[in-house]
Short mmCIF file of C-alpha atoms in Angstrom, two decimals:
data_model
loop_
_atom_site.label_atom_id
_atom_site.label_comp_id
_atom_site.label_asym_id
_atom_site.label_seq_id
_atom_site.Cartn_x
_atom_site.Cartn_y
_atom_site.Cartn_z
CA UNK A 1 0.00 0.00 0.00
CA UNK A 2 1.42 3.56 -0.80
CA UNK A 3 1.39 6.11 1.01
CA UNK A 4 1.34 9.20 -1.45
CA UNK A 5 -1.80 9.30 -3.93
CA UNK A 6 -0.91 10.21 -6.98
CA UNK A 7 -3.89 11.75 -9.39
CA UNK A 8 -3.91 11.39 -12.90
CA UNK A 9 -5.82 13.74 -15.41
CA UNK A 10 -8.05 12.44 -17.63
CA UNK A 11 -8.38 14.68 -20.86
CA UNK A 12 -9.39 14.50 -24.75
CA UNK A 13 -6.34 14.06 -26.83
CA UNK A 14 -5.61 16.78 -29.34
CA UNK A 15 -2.90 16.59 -31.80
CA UNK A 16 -0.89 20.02 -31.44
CA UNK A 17 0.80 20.75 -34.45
CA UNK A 18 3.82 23.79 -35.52
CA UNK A 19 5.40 25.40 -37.72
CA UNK A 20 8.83 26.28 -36.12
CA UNK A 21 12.26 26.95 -38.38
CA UNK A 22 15.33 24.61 -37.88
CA UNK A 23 18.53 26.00 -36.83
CA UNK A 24 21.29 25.18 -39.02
CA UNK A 25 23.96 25.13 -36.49
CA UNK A 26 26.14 21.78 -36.30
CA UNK A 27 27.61 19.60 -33.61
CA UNK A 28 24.74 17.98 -32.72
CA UNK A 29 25.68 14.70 -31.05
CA UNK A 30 22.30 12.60 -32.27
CA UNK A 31 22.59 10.98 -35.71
CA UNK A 32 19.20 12.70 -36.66
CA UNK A 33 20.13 16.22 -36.96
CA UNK A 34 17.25 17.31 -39.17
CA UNK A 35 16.53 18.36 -42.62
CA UNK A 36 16.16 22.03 -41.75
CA UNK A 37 12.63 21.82 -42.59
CA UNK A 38 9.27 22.75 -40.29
CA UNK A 39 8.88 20.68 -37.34
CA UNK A 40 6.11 18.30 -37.64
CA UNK A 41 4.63 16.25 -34.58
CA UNK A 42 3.81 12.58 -34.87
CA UNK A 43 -0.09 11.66 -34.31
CA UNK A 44 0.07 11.73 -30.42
CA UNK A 45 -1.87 8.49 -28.84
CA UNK A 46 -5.45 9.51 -27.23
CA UNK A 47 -5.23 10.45 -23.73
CA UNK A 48 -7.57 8.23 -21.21
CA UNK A 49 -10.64 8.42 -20.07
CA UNK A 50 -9.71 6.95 -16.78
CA UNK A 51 -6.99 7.11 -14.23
CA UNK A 52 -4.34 4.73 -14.79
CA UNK A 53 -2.30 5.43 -11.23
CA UNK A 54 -3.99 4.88 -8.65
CA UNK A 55 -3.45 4.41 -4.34
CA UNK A 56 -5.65 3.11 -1.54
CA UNK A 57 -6.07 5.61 1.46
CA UNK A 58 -3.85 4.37 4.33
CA UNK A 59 -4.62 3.53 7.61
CA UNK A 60 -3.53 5.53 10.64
CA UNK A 61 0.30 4.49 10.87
CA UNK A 62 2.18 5.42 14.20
CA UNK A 63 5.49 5.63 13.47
CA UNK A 64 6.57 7.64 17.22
CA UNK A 65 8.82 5.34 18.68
CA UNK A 66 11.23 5.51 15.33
CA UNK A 67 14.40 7.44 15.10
CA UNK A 68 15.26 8.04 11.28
CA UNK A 69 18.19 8.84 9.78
CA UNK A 70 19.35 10.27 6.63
CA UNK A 71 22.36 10.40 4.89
CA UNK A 72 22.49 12.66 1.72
CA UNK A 73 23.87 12.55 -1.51
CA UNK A 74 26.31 15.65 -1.99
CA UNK A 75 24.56 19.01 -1.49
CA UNK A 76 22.52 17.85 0.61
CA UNK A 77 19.11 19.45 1.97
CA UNK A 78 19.00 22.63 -0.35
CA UNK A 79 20.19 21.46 -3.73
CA UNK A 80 17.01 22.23 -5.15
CA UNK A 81 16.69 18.74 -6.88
CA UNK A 82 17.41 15.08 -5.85
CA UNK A 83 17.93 16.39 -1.56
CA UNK A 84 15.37 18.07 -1.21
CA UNK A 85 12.73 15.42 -2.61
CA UNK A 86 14.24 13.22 -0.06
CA UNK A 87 14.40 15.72 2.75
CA UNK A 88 10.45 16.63 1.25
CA UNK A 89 9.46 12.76 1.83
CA UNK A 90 11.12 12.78 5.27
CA UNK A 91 9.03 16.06 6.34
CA UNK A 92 5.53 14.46 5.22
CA UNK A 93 6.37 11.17 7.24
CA UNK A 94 7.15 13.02 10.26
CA UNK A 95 3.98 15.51 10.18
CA UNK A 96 1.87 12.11 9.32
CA UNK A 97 3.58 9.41 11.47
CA UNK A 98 4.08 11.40 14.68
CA UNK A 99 7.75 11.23 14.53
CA UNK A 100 9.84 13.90 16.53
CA UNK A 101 11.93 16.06 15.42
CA UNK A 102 14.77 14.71 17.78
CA UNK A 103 14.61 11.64 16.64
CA UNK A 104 15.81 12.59 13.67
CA UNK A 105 19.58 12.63 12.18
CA UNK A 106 20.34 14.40 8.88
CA UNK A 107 23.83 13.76 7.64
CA UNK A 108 25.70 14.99 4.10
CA UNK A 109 28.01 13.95 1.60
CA UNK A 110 30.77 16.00 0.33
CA UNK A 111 31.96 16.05 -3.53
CA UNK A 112 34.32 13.31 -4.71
CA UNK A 113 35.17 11.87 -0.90
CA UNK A 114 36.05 8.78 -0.52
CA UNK A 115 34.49 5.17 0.70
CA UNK A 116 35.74 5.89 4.46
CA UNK A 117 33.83 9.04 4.85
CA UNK A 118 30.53 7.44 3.99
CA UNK A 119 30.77 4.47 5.68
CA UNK A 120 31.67 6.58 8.62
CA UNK A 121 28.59 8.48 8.19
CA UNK A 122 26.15 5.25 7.59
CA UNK A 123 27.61 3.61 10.90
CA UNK A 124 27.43 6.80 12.69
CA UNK A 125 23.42 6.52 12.22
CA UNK A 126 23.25 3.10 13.13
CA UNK A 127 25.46 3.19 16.05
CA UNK A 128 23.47 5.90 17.53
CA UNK A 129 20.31 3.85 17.32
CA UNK A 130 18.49 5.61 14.13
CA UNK A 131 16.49 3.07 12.65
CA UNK A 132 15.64 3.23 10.15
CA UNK A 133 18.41 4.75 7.77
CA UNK A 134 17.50 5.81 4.44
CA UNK A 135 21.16 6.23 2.29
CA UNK A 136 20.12 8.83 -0.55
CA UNK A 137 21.82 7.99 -3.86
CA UNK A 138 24.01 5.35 -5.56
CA UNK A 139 27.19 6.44 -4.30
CA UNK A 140 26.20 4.49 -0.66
CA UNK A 141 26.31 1.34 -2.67
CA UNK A 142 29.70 -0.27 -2.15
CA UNK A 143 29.45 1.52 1.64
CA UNK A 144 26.21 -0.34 2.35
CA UNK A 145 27.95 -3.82 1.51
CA UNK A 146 30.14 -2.99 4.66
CA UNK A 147 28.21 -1.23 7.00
CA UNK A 148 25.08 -2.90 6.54
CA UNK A 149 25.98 -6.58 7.54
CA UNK A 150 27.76 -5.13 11.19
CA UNK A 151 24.05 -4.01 11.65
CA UNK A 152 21.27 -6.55 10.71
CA UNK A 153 18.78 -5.06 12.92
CA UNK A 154 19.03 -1.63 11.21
CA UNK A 155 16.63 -1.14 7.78
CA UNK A 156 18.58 0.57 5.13
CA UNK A 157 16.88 2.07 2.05
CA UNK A 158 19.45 3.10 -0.34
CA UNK A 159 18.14 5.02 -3.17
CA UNK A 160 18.83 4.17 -6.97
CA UNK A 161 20.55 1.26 -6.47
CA UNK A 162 20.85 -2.23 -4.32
CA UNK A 163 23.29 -4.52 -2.38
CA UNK A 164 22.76 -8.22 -3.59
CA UNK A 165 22.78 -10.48 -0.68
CA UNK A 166 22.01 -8.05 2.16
CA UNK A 167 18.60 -8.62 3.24
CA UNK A 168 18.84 -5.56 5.48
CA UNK A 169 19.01 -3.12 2.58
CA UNK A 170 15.76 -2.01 0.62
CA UNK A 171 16.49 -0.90 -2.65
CA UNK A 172 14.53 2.11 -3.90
CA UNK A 173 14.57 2.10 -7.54
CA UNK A 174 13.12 4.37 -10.48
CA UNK A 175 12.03 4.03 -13.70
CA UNK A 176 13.69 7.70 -14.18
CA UNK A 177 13.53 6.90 -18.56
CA UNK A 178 10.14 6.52 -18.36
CA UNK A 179 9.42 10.30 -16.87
CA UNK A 180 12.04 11.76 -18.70
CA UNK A 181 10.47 10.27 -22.31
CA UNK A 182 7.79 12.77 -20.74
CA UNK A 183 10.29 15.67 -20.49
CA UNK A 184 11.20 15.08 -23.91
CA UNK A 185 7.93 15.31 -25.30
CA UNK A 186 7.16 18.71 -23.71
CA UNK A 187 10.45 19.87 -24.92
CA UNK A 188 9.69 18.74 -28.28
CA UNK A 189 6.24 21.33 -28.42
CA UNK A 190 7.64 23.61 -26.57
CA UNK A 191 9.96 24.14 -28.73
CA UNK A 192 10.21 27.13 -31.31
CA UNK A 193 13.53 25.81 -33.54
CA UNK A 194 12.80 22.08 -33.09
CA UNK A 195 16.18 21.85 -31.38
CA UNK A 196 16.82 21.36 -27.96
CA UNK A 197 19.27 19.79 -25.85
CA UNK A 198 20.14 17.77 -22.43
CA UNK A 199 22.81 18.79 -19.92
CA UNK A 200 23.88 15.72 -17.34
CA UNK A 201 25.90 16.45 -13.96
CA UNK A 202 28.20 12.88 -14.50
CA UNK A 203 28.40 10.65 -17.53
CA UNK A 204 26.89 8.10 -15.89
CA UNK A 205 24.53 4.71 -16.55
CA UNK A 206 21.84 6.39 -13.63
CA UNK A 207 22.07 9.63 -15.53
CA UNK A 208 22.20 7.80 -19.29
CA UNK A 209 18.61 6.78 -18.38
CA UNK A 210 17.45 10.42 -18.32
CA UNK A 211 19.05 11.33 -21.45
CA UNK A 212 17.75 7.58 -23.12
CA UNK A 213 13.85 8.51 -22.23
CA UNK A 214 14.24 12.46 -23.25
CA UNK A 215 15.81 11.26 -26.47
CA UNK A 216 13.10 8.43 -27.26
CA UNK A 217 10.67 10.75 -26.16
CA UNK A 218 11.10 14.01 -28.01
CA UNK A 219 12.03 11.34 -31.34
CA UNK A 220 8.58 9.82 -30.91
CA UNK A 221 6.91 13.50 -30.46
CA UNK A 222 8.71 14.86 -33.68
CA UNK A 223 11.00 12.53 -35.55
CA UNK A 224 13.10 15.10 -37.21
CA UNK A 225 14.16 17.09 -34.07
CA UNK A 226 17.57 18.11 -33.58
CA UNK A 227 19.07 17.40 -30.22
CA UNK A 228 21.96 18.00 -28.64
CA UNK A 229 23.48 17.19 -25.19
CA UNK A 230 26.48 17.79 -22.96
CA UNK A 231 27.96 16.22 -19.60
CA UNK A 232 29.55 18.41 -16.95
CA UNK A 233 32.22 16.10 -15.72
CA UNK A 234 32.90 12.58 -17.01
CA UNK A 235 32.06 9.27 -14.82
CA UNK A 236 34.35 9.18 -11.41
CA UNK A 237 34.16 13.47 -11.32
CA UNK A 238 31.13 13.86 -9.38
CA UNK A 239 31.30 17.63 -8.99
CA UNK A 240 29.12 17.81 -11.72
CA UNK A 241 26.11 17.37 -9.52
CA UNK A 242 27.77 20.38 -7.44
CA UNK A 243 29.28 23.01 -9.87
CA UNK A 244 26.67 25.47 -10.83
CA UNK A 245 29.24 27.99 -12.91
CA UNK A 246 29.93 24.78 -15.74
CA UNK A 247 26.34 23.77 -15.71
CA UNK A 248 26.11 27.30 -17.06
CA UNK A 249 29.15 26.70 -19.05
CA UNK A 250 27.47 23.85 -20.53
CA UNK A 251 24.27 24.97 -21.34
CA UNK A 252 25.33 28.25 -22.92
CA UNK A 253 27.32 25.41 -25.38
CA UNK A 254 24.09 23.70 -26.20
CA UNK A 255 22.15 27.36 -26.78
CA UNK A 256 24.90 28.84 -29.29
CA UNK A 257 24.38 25.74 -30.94
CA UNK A 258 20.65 26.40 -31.31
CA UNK A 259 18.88 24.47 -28.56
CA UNK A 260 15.93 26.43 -27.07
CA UNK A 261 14.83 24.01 -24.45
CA UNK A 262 17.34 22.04 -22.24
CA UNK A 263 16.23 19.61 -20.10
CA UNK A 264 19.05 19.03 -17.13
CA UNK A 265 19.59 16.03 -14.88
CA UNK A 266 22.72 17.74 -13.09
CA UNK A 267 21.48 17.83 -9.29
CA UNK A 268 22.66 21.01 -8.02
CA UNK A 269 24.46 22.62 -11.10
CA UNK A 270 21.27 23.03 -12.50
CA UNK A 271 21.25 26.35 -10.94
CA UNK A 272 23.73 27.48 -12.88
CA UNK A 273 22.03 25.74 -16.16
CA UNK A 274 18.67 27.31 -15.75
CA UNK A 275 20.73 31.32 -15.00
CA UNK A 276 22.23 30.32 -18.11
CA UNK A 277 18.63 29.49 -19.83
CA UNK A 278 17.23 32.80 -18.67
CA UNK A 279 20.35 34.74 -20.48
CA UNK A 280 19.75 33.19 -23.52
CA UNK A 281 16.23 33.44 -23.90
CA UNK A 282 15.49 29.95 -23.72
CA UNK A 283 12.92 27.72 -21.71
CA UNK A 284 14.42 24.79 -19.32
CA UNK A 285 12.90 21.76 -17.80
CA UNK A 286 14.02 21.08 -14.14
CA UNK A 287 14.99 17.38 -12.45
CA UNK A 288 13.29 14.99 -9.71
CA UNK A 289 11.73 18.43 -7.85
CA UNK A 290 9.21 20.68 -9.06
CA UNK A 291 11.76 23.23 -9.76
CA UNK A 292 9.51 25.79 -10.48
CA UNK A 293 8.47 25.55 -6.61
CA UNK A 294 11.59 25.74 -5.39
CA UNK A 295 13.06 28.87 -3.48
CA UNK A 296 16.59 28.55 -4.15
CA UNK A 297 15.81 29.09 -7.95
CA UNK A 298 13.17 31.28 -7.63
CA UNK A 299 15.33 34.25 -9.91
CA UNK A 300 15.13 31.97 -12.55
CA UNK A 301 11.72 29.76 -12.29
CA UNK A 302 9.88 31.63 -15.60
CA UNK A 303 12.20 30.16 -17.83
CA UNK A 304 11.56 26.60 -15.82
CA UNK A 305 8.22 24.82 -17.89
CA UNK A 306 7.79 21.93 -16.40
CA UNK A 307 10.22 19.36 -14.04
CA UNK A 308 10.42 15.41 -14.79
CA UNK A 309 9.32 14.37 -11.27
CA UNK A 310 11.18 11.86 -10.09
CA UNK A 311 9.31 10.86 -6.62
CA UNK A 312 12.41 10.41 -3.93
CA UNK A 313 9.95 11.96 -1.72
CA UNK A 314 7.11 9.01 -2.00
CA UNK A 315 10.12 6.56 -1.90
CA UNK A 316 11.39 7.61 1.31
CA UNK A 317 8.22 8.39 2.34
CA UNK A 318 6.73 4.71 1.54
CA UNK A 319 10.06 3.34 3.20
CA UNK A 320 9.44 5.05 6.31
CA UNK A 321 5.98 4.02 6.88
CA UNK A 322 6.98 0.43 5.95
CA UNK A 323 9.02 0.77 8.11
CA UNK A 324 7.04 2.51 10.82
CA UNK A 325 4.38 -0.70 9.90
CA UNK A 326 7.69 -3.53 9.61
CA UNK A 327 5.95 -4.42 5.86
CA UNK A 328 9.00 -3.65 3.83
CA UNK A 329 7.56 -6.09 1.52
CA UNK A 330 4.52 -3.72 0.56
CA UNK A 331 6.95 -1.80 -1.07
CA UNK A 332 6.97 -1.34 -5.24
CA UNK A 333 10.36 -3.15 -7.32
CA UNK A 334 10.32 -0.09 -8.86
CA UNK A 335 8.86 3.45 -8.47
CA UNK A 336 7.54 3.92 -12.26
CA UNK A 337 4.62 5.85 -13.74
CA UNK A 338 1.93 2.97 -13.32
CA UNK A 339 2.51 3.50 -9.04
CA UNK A 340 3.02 7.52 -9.49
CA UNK A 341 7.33 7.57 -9.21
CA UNK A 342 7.45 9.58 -11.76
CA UNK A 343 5.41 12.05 -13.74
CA UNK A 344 6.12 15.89 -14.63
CA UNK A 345 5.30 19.21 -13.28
CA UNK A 346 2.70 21.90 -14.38
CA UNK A 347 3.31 24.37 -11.93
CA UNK A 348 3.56 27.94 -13.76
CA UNK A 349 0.72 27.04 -16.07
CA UNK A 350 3.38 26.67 -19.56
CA UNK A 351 1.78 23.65 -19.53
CA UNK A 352 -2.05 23.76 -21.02
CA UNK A 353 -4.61 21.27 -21.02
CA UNK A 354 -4.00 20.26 -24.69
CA UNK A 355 -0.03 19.61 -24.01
CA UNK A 356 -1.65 17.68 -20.87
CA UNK A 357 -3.64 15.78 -23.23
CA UNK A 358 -0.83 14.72 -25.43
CA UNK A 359 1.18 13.80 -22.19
CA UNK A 360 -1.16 11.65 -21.22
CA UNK A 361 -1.95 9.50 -24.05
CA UNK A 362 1.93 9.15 -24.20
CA UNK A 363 1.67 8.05 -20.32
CA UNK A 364 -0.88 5.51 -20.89
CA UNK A 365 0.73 4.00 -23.61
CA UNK A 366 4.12 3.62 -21.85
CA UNK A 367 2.00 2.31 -18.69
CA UNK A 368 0.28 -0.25 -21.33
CA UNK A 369 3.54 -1.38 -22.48
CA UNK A 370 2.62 -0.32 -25.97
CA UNK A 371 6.20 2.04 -25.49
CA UNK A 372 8.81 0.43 -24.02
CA UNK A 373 11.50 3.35 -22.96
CA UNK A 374 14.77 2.02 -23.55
CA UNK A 375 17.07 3.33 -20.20
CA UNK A 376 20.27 3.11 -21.96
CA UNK A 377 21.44 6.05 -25.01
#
């Protein structure tokens, strides 16, 4: 049973078609680079006539007697992205579950340290008694298949990835392709060139599957779109989740080349990516939060028309109250669009009911299985 409802829209599908001019500038890095003709949109499916998420009302869950812990990814609470939905989802459980504010242990990771420091932090938790521990990102991985055996008793959730063998570990998984094919089909009509582009923090597999679904998706919206796309830091350097002045850097790159929407997966640098949007006159998608919501970009939010919404927040949430409940087993494999773990934002209304219409046919069909979104480029 979940613990966040998540409402779907039902609307009429209405095939939104434009006229907008190709740029001729080169160096795009996908094989279609366009014909430099008008942009035309593929037949979009019908939207439903019915909800396809859906989530029974919980019971009353009293989750008082826990002491949670959470150790962050780097940049922690206030990186306007991946953190915060975490630190969002730990909020909600305490307001809901009763939990006290004491009893609760935020801890952060800092750029590019090494396996010590976070198994430091992980056992820290434990030792103290906070139970459970929720480890937010992949980077906890290899620390988990230490710490996490010299405390059995303790529940771990570790976030985007899993420890095979250690039964003490909940893996909270996403099906981050399938809301970013989403991301790439606003992009695609929101678009006034029918060229945009995707900025990622790390060259990564994790952050591949954003840049696999906005690719598939934006192709399936309008074949002939030109798209470009740029990494801040290759795969070991993760400061590019943390380096706001070259996600600027790099999107500036992908706007002299033409792009007019960028869609960024780059955890905190995407400050610096959507400052470099607003410059350039261009519109941005945000990552995981609904950046348009979120103070610590609020300078920069008109340019931000939607967010792919990938639900950290529900994950921890749902992990707590498992928790709180000891039904770890209730749990989803994976948060995907049929259980509401991910979606897209409409906040700032760029986002109108036709759009919502198209977005939703695409949803159903990918919740069918009638699109399968590959999560590898």
């Amino acid at each position: 049973m979940r613990g966040v409802a998540v409402a779907a829209i039902a609307l009429t599908s209405v095939m939104t078609m434009a006229a907008c001019a190709k740029d001729s500038g080169g160096g795009s890095n996908n094989s279609n680079t366009g014909s430099g003709a008008a942009c035309e949109f593929a037949t979009p499916p019908p939207a439903p006539t019915t909800s396809n998420t859906s989530a029974a009302a919980g019971e009353k869950v009293d989750g008082s007697a826990l002491k949670v812990g959470l150790a962050y990814d780097i940049g922690g609470r206030g990186d306007a992205s991946f953190n915060d939905s975490a630190a969002a989802g730990l909020d909600k459980a305490l307001t809901d579950f009763g939990i006290k504010k004491e009893n609760v242990k935020e801890l952060s990771a800092a750029p590019n340290e090494d396996e010590a420091a976070k198994q430091t932090r992980l056992r820290q938790l434990a030792t103290e008694g906070f139970n459970p521990v929720v480890a937010v990102g992949f980077a906890y991985a290899e620390s988990l298949k230490v710490v996490a055996p010299q405390f059995p008793n303790i529940k771990f959730g570790l976030v985007d990835s899993a420890v095979d063998g250690a039964t003490n570990v909940t893996p909270l998984l996403f099906a981050e392709q399938e809301g970013s094919f989403l991301a790439g089909v606003i992009a695609a009509y929101q678009s006034k060139k029918c060229h945009v582009g995707f900025v990622g923090g790390v060259e990564i597999p994790l952050i591949q599957k954003f840049e696999a679904g906005y690719f598939q998706g934006a192709k399936t919206a309008a074949p002939k779109i030109q798209i470009d796309k740029k990494y801040i830091t290759p795969a070991g350097d993760f400061s590019g989740f943390q380096d706001a002045p070259k996600g600027s850097e790099a999107a500036k790159g992908l706007i002299d080349k033409g792009a007019d929407v960028i869609y960024q997966a780059a955890g905190a640098s995407g400050k610096g990516i959507f400052s470099a949007a607003k410059q350039g006159g261009v519109l941005a998608i945000g990552v995981d939060s609904d950046q348009y919501n979120q103070a610590t970009v609020a300078d920069t939010k008109d340019v931000i028309v939607s967010s792919m919404l990938k639900r950290v927040d529900v994950a921890v949430y749902d992990f707590i109250r498992a928790a709180a409940k000891n039904d770890l087993a209730s749990l989803p494999k994976v948060f995907d669009l049929k259980v509401g773990g991910v979606g897209y934002a409409t906040s700032g209304g760029k986002i109108d009911a036709k759009l919502q219409g198209v977005l939703e046919g695409y949803k159903a069909q990918i919740i069918e299985g009638k699109i399968k979104v590959a999560d590898k480029p």
